[in-house]
Coordinates of C-alpha atoms in Angstrom, one line a residue:
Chain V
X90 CA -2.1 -34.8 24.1
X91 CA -2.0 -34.5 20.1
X92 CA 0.5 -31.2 19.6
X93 CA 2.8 -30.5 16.9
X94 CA 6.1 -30.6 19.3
X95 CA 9.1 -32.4 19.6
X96 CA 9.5 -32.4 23.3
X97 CA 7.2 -31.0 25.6
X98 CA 10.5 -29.0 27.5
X99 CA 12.0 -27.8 24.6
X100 CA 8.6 -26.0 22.9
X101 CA 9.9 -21.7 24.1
X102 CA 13.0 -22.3 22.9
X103 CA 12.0 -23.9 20.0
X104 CA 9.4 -21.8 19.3
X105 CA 11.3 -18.7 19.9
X106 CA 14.4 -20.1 17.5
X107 CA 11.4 -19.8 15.0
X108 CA 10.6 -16.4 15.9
X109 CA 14.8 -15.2 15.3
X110 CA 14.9 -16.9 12.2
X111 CA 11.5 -15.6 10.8
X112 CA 12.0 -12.3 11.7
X113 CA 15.5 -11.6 11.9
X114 CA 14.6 -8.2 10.5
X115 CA 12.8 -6.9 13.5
X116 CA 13.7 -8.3 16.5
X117 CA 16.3 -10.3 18.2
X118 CA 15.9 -13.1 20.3
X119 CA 18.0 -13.9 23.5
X120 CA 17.8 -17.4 25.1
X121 CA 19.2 -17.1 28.8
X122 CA 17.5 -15.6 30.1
X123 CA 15.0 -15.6 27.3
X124 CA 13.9 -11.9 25.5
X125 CA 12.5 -10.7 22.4
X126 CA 14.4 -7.6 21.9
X127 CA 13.9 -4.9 19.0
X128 CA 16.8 -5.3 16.3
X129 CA 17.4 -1.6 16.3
X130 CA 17.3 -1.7 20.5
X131 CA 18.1 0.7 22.4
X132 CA 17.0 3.3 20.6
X133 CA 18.5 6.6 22.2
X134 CA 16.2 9.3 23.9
X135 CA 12.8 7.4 23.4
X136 CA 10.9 5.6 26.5
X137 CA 11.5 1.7 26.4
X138 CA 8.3 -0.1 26.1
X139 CA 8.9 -3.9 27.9
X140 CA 6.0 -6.2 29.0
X141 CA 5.7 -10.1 29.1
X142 CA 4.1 -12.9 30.9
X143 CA 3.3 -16.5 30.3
X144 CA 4.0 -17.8 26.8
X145 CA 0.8 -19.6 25.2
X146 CA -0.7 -16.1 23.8
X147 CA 1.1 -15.8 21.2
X148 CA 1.0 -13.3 19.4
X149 CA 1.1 -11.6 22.5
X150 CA 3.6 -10.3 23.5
X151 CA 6.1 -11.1 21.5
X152 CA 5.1 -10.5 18.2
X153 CA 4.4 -7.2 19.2
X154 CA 8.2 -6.4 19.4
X155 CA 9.3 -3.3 16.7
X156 CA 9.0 -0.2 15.5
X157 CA 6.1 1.4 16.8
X158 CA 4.9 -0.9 19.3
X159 CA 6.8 -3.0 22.1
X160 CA 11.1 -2.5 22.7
X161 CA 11.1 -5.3 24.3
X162 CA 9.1 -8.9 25.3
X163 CA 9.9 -11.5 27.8
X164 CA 8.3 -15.0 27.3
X165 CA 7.7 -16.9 30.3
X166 CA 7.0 -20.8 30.4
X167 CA 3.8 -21.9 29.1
X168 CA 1.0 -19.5 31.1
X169 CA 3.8 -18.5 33.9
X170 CA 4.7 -15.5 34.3
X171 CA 8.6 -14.9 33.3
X172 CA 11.1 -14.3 36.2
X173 CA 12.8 -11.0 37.0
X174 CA 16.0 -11.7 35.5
X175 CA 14.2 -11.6 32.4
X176 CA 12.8 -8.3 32.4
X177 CA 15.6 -6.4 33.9
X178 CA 17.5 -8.0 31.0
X179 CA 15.2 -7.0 28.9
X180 CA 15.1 -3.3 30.6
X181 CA 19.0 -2.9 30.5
X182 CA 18.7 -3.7 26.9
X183 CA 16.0 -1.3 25.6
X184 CA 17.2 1.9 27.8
X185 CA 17.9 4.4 25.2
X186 CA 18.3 7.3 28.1
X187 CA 14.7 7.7 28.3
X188 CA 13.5 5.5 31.1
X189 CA 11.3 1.9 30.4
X190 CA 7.9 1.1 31.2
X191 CA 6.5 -2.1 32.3
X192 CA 3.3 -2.8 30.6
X193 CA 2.0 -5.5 33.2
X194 CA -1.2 -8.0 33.1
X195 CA -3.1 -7.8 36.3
X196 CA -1.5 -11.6 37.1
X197 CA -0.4 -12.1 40.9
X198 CA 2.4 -13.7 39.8
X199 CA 3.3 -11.0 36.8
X200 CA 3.2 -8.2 39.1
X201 CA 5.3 -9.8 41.8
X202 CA 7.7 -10.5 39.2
X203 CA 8.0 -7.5 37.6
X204 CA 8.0 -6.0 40.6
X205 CA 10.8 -7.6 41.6
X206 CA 12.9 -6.7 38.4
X207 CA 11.8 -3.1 38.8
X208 CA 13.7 -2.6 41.9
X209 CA 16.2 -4.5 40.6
X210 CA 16.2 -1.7 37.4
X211 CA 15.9 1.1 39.4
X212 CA 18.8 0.0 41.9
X213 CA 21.0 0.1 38.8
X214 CA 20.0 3.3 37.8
X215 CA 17.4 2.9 35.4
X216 CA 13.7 5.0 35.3
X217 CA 11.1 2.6 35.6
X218 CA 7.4 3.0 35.7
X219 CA 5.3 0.2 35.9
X220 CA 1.4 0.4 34.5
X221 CA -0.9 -2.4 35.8
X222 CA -3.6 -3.7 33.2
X223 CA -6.5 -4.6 34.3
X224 CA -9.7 -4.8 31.8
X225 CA -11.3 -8.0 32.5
X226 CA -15.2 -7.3 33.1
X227 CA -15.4 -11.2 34.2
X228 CA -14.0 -10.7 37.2
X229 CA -15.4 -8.7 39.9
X230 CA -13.3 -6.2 41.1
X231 CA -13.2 -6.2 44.8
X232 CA -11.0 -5.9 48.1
X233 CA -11.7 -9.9 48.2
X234 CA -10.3 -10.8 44.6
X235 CA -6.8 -10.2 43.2
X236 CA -8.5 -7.7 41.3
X237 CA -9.6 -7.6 37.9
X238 CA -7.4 -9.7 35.2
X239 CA -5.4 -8.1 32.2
X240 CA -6.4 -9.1 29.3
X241 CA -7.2 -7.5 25.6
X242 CA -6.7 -4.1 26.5
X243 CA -2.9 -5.2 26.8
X244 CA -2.6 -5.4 22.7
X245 CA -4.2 -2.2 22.5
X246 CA -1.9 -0.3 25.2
X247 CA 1.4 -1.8 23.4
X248 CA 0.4 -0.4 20.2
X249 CA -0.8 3.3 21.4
X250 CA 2.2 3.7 24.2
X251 CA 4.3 2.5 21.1
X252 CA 3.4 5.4 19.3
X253 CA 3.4 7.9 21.9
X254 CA 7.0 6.8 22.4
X255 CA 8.0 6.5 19.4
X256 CA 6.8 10.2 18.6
X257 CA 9.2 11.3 22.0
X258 CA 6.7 11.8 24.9
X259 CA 8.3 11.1 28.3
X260 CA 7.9 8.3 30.3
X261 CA 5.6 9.7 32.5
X262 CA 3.5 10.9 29.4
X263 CA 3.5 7.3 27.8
X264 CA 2.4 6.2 31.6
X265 CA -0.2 7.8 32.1
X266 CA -1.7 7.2 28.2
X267 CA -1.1 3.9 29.0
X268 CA -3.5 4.4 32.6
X269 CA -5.7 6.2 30.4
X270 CA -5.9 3.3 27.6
X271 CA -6.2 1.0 30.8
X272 CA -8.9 3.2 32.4
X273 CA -11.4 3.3 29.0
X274 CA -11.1 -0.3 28.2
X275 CA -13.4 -3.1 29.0
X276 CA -13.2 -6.8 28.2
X277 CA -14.5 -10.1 28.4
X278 CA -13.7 -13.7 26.8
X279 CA -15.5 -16.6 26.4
X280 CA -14.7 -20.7 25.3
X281 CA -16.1 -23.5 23.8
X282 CA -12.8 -26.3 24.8
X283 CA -10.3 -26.0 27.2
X284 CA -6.7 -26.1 26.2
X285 CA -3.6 -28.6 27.2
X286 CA -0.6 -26.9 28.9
X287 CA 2.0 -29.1 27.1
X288 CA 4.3 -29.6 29.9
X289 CA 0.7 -30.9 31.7
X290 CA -0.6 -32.9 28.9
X291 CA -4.4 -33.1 29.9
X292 CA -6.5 -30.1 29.0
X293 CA -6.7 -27.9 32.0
X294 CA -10.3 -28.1 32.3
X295 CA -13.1 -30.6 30.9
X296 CA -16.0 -29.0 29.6
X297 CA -19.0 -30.8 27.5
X298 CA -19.5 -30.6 23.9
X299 CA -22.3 -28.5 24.3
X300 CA -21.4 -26.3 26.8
X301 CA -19.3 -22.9 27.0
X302 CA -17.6 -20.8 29.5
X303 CA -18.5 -17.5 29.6
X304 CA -15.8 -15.1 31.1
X305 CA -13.4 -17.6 31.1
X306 CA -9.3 -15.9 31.6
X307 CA -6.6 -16.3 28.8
X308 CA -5.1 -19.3 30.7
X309 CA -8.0 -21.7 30.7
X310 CA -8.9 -20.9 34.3
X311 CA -12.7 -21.0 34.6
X312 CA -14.9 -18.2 34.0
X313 CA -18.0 -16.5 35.5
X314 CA -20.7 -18.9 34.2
X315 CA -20.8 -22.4 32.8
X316 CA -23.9 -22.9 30.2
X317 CA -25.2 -24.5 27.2
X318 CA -23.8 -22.9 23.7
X319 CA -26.1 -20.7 22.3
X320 CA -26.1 -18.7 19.1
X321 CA -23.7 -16.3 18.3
X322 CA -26.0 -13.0 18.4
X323 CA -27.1 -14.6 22.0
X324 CA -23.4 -14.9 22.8
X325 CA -21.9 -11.4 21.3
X326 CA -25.2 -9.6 23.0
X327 CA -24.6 -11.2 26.8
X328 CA -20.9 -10.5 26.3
X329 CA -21.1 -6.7 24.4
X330 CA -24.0 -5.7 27.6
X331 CA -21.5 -6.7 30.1
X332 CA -18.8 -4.2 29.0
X333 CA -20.5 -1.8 27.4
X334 CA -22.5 -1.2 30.8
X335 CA -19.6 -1.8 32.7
X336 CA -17.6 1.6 31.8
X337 CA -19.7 2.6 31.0
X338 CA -20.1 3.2 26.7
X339 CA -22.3 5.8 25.9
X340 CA -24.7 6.9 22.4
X341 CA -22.3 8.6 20.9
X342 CA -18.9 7.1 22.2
X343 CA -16.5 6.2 19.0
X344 CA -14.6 3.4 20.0
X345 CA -11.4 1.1 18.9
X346 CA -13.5 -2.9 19.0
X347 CA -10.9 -5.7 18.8
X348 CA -12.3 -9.1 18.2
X349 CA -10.1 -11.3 19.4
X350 CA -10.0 -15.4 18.9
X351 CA -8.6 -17.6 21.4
X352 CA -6.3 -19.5 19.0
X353 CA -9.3 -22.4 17.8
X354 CA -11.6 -20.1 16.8
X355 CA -11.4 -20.1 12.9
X356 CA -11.7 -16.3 11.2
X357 CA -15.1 -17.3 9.5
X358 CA -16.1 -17.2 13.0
X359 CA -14.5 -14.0 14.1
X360 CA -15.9 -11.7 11.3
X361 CA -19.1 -13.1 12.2
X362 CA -18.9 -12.1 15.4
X363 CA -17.5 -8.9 14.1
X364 CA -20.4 -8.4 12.4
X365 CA -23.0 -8.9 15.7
X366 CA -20.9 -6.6 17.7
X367 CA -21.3 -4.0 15.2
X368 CA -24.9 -4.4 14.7
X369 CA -25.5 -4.2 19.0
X370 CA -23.1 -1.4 19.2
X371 CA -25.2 0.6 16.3
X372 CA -28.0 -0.1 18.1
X373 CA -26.3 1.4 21.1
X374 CA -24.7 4.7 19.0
X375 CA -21.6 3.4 19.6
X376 CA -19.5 4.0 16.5
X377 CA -16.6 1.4 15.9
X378 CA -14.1 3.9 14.7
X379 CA -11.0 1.2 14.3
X380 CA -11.0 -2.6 14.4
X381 CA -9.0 -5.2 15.0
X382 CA -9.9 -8.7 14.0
X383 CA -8.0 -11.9 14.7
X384 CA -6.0 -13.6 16.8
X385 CA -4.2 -11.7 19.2
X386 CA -3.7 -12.5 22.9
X387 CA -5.0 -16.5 22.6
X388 CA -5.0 -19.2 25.0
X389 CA -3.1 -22.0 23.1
X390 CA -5.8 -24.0 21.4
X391 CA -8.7 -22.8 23.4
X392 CA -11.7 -22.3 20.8
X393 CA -13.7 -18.9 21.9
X394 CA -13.3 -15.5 21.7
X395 CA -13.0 -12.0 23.5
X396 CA -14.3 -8.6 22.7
X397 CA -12.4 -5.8 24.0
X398 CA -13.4 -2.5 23.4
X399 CA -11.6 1.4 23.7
X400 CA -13.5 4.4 24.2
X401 CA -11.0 6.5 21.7
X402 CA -10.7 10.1 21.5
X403 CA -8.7 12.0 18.6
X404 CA -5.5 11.5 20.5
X405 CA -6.2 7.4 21.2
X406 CA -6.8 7.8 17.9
X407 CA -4.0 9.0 15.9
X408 CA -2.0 7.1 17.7
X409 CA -3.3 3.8 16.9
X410 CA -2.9 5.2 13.0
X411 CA 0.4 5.9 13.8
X412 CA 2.6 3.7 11.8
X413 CA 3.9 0.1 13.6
X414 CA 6.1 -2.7 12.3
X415 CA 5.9 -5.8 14.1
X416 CA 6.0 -9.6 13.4
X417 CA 2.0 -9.6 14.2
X418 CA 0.6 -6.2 13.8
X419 CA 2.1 -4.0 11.1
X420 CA 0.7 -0.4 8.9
X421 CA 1.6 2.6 7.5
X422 CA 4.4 3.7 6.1
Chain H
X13 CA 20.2 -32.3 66.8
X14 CA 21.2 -28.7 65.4
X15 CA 20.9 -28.2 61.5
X16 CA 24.4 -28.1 60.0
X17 CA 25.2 -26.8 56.7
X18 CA 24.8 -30.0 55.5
X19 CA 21.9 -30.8 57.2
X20 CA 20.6 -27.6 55.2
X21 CA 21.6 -29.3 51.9
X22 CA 20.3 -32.4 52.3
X23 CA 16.7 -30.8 53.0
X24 CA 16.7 -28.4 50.4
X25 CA 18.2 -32.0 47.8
X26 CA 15.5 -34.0 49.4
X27 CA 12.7 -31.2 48.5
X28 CA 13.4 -31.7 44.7
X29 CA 13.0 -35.8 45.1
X30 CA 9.5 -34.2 47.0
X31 CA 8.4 -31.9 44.3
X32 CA 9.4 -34.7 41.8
X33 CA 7.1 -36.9 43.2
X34 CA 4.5 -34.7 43.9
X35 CA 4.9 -33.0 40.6
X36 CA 1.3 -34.4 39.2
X37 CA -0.6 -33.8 42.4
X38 CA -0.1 -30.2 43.0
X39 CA -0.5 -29.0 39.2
X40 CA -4.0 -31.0 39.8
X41 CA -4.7 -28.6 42.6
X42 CA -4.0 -25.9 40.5
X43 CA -6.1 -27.0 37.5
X44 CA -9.2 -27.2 39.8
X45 CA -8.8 -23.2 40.7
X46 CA -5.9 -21.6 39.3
X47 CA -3.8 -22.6 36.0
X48 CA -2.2 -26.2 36.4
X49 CA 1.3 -25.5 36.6
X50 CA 2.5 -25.4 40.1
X51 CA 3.7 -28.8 40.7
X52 CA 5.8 -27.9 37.1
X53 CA 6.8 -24.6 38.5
X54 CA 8.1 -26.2 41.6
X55 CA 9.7 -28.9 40.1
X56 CA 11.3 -27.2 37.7
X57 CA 12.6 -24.5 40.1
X58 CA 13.9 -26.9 42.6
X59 CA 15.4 -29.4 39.9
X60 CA 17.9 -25.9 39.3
X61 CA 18.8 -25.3 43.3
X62 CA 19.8 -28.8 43.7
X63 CA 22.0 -28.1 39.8
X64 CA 23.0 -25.3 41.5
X65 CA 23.8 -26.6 44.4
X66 CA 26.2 -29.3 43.1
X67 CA 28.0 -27.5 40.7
X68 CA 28.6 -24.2 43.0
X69 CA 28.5 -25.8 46.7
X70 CA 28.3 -22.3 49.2
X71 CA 29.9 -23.0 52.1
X72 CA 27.8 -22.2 54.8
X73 CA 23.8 -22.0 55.7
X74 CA 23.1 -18.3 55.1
X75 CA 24.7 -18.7 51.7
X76 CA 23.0 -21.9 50.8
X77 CA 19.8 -20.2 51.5
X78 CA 20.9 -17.3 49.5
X79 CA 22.1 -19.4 46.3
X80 CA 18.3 -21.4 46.6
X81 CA 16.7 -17.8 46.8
X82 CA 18.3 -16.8 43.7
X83 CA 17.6 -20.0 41.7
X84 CA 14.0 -19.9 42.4
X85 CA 13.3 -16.1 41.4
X86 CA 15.2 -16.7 38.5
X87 CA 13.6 -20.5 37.8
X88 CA 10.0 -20.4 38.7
X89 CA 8.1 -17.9 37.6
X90 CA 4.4 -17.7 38.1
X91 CA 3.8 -16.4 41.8
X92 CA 5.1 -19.3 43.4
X93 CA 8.8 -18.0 42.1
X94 CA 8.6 -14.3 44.0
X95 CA 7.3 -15.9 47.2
X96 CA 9.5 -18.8 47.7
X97 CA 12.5 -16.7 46.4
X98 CA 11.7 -14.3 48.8
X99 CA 11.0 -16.7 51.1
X100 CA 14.8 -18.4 51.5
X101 CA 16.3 -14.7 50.6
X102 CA 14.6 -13.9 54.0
X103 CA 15.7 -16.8 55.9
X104 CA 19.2 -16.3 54.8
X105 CA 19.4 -12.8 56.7
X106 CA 18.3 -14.5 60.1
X107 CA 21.2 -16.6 60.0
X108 CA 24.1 -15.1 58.9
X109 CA 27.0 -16.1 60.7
X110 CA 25.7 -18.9 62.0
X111 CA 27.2 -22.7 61.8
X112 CA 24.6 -24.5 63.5
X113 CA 20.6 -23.7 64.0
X114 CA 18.9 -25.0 67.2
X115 CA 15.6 -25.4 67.2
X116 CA 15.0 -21.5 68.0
X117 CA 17.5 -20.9 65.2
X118 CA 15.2 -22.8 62.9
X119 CA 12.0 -21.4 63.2
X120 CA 13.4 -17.8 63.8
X121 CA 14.7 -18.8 60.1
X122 CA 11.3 -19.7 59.2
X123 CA 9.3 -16.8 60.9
X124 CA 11.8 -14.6 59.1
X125 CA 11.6 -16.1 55.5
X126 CA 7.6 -16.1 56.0
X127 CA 7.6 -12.3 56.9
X128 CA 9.0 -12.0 53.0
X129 CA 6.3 -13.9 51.8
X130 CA 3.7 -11.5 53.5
X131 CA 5.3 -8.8 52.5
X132 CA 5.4 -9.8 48.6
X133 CA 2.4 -11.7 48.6
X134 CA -0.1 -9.5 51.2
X135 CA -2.4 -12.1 51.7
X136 CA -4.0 -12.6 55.0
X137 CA -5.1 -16.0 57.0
X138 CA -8.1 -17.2 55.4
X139 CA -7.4 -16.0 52.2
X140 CA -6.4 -19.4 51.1
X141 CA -2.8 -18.8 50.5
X142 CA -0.1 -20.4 51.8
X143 CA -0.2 -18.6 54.4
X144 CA -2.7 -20.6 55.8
X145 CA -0.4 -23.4 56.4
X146 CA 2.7 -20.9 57.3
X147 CA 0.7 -19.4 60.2
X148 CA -0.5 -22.0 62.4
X149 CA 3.0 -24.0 61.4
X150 CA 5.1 -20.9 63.0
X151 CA 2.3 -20.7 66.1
X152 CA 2.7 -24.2 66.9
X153 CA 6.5 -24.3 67.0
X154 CA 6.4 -21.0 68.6
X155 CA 4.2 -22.7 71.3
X156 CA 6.4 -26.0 71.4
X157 CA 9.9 -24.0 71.8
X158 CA 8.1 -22.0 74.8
X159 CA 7.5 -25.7 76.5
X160 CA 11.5 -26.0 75.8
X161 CA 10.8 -29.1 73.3
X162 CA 13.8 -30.4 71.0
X163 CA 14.2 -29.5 67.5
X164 CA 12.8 -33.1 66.2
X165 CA 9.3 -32.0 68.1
X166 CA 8.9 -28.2 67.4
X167 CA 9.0 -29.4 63.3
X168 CA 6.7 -32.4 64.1
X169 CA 4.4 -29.9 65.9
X170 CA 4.7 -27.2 63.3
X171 CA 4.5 -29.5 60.4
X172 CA 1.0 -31.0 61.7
X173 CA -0.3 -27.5 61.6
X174 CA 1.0 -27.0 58.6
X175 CA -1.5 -30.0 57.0
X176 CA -4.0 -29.3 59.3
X177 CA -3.6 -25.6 58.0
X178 CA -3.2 -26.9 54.5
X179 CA -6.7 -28.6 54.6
X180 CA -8.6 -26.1 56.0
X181 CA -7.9 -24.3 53.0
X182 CA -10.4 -26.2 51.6
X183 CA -13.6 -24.6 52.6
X184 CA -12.4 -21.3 51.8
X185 CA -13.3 -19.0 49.3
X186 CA -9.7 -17.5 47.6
X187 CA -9.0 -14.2 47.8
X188 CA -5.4 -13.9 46.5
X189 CA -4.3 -15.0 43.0
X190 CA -5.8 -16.4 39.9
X191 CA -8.1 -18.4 42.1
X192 CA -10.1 -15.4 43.4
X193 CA -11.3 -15.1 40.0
X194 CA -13.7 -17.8 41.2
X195 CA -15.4 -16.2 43.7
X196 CA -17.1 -19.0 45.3
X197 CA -16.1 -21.6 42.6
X198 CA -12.4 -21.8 44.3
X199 CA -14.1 -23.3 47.7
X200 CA -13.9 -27.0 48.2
X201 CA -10.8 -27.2 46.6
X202 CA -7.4 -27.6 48.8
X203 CA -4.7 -24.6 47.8
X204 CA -1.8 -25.7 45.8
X205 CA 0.4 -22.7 47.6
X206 CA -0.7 -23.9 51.1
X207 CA 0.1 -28.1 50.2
X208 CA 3.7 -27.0 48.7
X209 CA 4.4 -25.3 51.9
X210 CA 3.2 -28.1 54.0
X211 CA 5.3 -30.6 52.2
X212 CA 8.6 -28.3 52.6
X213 CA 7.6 -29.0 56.5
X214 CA 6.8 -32.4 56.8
X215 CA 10.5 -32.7 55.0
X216 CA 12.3 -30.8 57.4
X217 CA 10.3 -32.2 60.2
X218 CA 11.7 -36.2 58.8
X219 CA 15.4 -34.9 58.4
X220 CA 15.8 -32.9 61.2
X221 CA 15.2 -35.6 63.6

């Protein structure tokens, strides 16, 4: 394992000490249990936004934490999910009055866990709702699966159910936006290396220099189909039919694209996969109406990338213009 | 015998030297169809109870249980963390009260903390889950108490099922957790959730003796 550590045990914390003193302007950062808090939290009368899950995604989740966009983050160990102490911390500290949502990943062990801290919340007196993501087109969604995983459609959810609460809808008005960002969005990820879990040491998977995974999840678990690379319009084109049929996106659907790399995909790459998922979706009348190009819900070093696309209306819309300021994602204003 | 509050203690130590050990070979398990961090998780959570343990002794079985419940939700994370949390939580309501756990004691504690695990987990046999090795564990001691056999051989029974449980799991196709993502990928690969619990059983099974 070559990583840029000092000891394998101490990376979160040390990697969150980064975070507080980078960003000290924004958000806070609590170390037992761990949270990324909002420096301004609670803010009275508006809807606390919490979500979180394994740490290894980073930006997600967060460097999603301030104005606009998430209240709150919990960082769990490298791809775990974080414990319910963590989130009902993190729920007690962004409860202006309004209620919290959980924004969850479709993750066994996520929802069991927030779960958990959601009826630990709620017995205290605090208005919870929980929305479930789950986007990823890889999976087959079935009564003999765990269902489909939550992936990309998670970055855009933070940023439009941090708008909606930010401009004072209700809790059960951010919710159900966030079902309805949920419900529109599709997904799907692919990789060219596996990625080394530093507390493991060996990369989770071995996989040949000239093969990729298509479909793989965000925590180097294997994907739908193992093959020989191909080029990128092959790759954008097999990955683009998937979720565009599986919604499905229509001529004349505008849409929010986020290209999204997997943390060892460099940006040379992304743009040009940018660039093939706009020419398939023209060729589709599918008009990209926002975009969001980078690195935004990775897999450690995992080289790859997902596409994750909205189907937006005026009210997705304006409020993914709305203004958000965030360590990772920040405009307007 | 009859498990004492110490006896209680001294599994629940002995399980951290076990996850220790086995640390390696159950993250392996997870690599192959889930996300390589189970033997950590485990580890790491049961590193804390035995912390725990030391520095804030309970002082009797239902709060032992109790303090190891709490641990592991807060410690573990990952699914593992909910279902073994819920798991001893459980297990602590079936024996409050109580000084001493005959063998009926024992696996009415374990039939108890395993109805938690169903109910925060909802997996079924055969979905390669633990559960697999919890359900023809609790059958077989079930079946070995009816026969009026002593503590030492309802855990030797139960434990055997437990492995025998534990690698049948490896034929099927997963239909709980990150490893149903596979589909058919996930079979031929032994369940990490299924080996943990048939290690906590073969300890019990050599302490309790």
């Amino acid at each position: 394992m070559k990583k840029i550590i000092n000891n394998p045990d101490d990376v979160i914390n040390e990697s969150l000490a980064g975070v507080a003193a980078a960003h000290a302007d924004l958000v806070r950062v609590e170390y037992d249990p761990a949270i990324i808090v909002r420096v301004d939290a609670p803010v009275q009368g508006k809807v606390g936004i919490v979500s979180g899950g394994g740490s290894g995604h980073e930006p997600m989740h967060g460097g999603f934490v301030g104005m606009g966009m998430l209240d709150a983050a919990c960082p769990g160990d490298v791809f775990t999910s974080p414990t319910p102490d963590q989130m009902e911390a993190a729920t007690k500290a962004v409860d202006g009055g309004a209620g919290v949502l959980h924004i969850v990943k479709n993750y066994t062990g996520d929802v069991m866990n927030f779960e958990m801290a959601a009826e630990l919340a709620q017995a205290e007196g605090t208005n919870v709702e929980a929305v479930v993501i789950d986007d990823d087109v890889a999976v087959q969604d079935s009564l003999y699966t765990a269902g489909r995983r939550g992936v990309g459609a998670t970055v855009l959810a933070e940023k439009i159910c941090g708008a909606a609460a930010e401009r004072g809808d209700d809790l059960k008005t951010v919710a159900d936006l966030c079902r309805k960002v949920n419900a529109n969005s599709r997904s799907m990820g692919m990789a060219l290396t596996s990625c080394t879990v530093p507390a493991a040491g060996e990369p989770t998977f071995q996989i040949g220099e000239d093969e990729m995974e298509i479909g793989i999840g965000i925590h180097g678990e294997p994907g739908r189909e193992r093959m020989k690379v191909k080029s990128a319009k092959e790759i954008v084109g097999m990955m683009s039919e998937a979720i565009v049929s599986d919604l499905p996106f229509n001529s004349g659907d505008s849409v929010i694209a986020m290209v999204n790399g997997m943390g060892g995909t460099p940006l040379i790459e992304l743009y040009l996969v940018y660039n093939e998922l706009n020419e398939f979706l023209k060729e589709k009348g599918i008009t990209i109406a926002r975009n969001l190009v980078g690195n935004y819900i990775t897999s450690l070093e995992m080289a790859g990338c997902s596409i994750t696309l909205l189907k937006a209306d005026d009210e997705l819309l304006e409020l993914w213009d709305a203004p958000v300021l965030t360590p990772a994602l920040r405009w307007g204003e | 015998m009859a498990v004492s509050r110490d006896n209680l203690v001294a599994w629940i130590e002995a399980l951290q030297q076990v996850y220790n050990e086995n640390k390696e070979y159950l993250t392996k398990l997870d690599a192959a169809i889930g996300d390589a961090d189970h033997g950590i998780n485990m580890n790491r959570g049961f590193t804390a109870v035995k912390t725990e343990l030391e520095s804030n002794p309970p002082d009797n079985i239902a709060s032992v249980l109790k303090s190891v419940a709490m641990t592991l939700i807060k410690k573990v994370g990952g699914a593992s963390g909910p279902l073994y949390g819920t798991f001893f939580l459980r297990a602590s309501t079936a024996v409050t009260g109580k000084e001493e756990l005959d063998a009926a004691a024992v696996v009415s504690m374990f039939e108890t903390g395993f109805s938690g695990i169903i109910q925060r987990g909802k997996a079924e046999v055969g979905d390669k889950t633990m559960v697999d090795a919890w359900t023809p564990a609790l059958a077989a001691m079930n079946e070995a108490l009816d026969s009026d056999a002593s503590l030492k051989e309802v855990l030797e029974k139960g434990a055997a099922a437990a492995e025998q449980g534990m690698k049948d799991t490896i034929p099927l196709q997963a239909k709980k957790g990150r490893a149903s993502y596979l589909g058919e990928r996930s079979k031929g690969h032994q369940d990490p959730g299924a080996t943990s619990t048939c290690l906590m059983l073969q300890k019990a099974a050599e302490l309790w003796s």
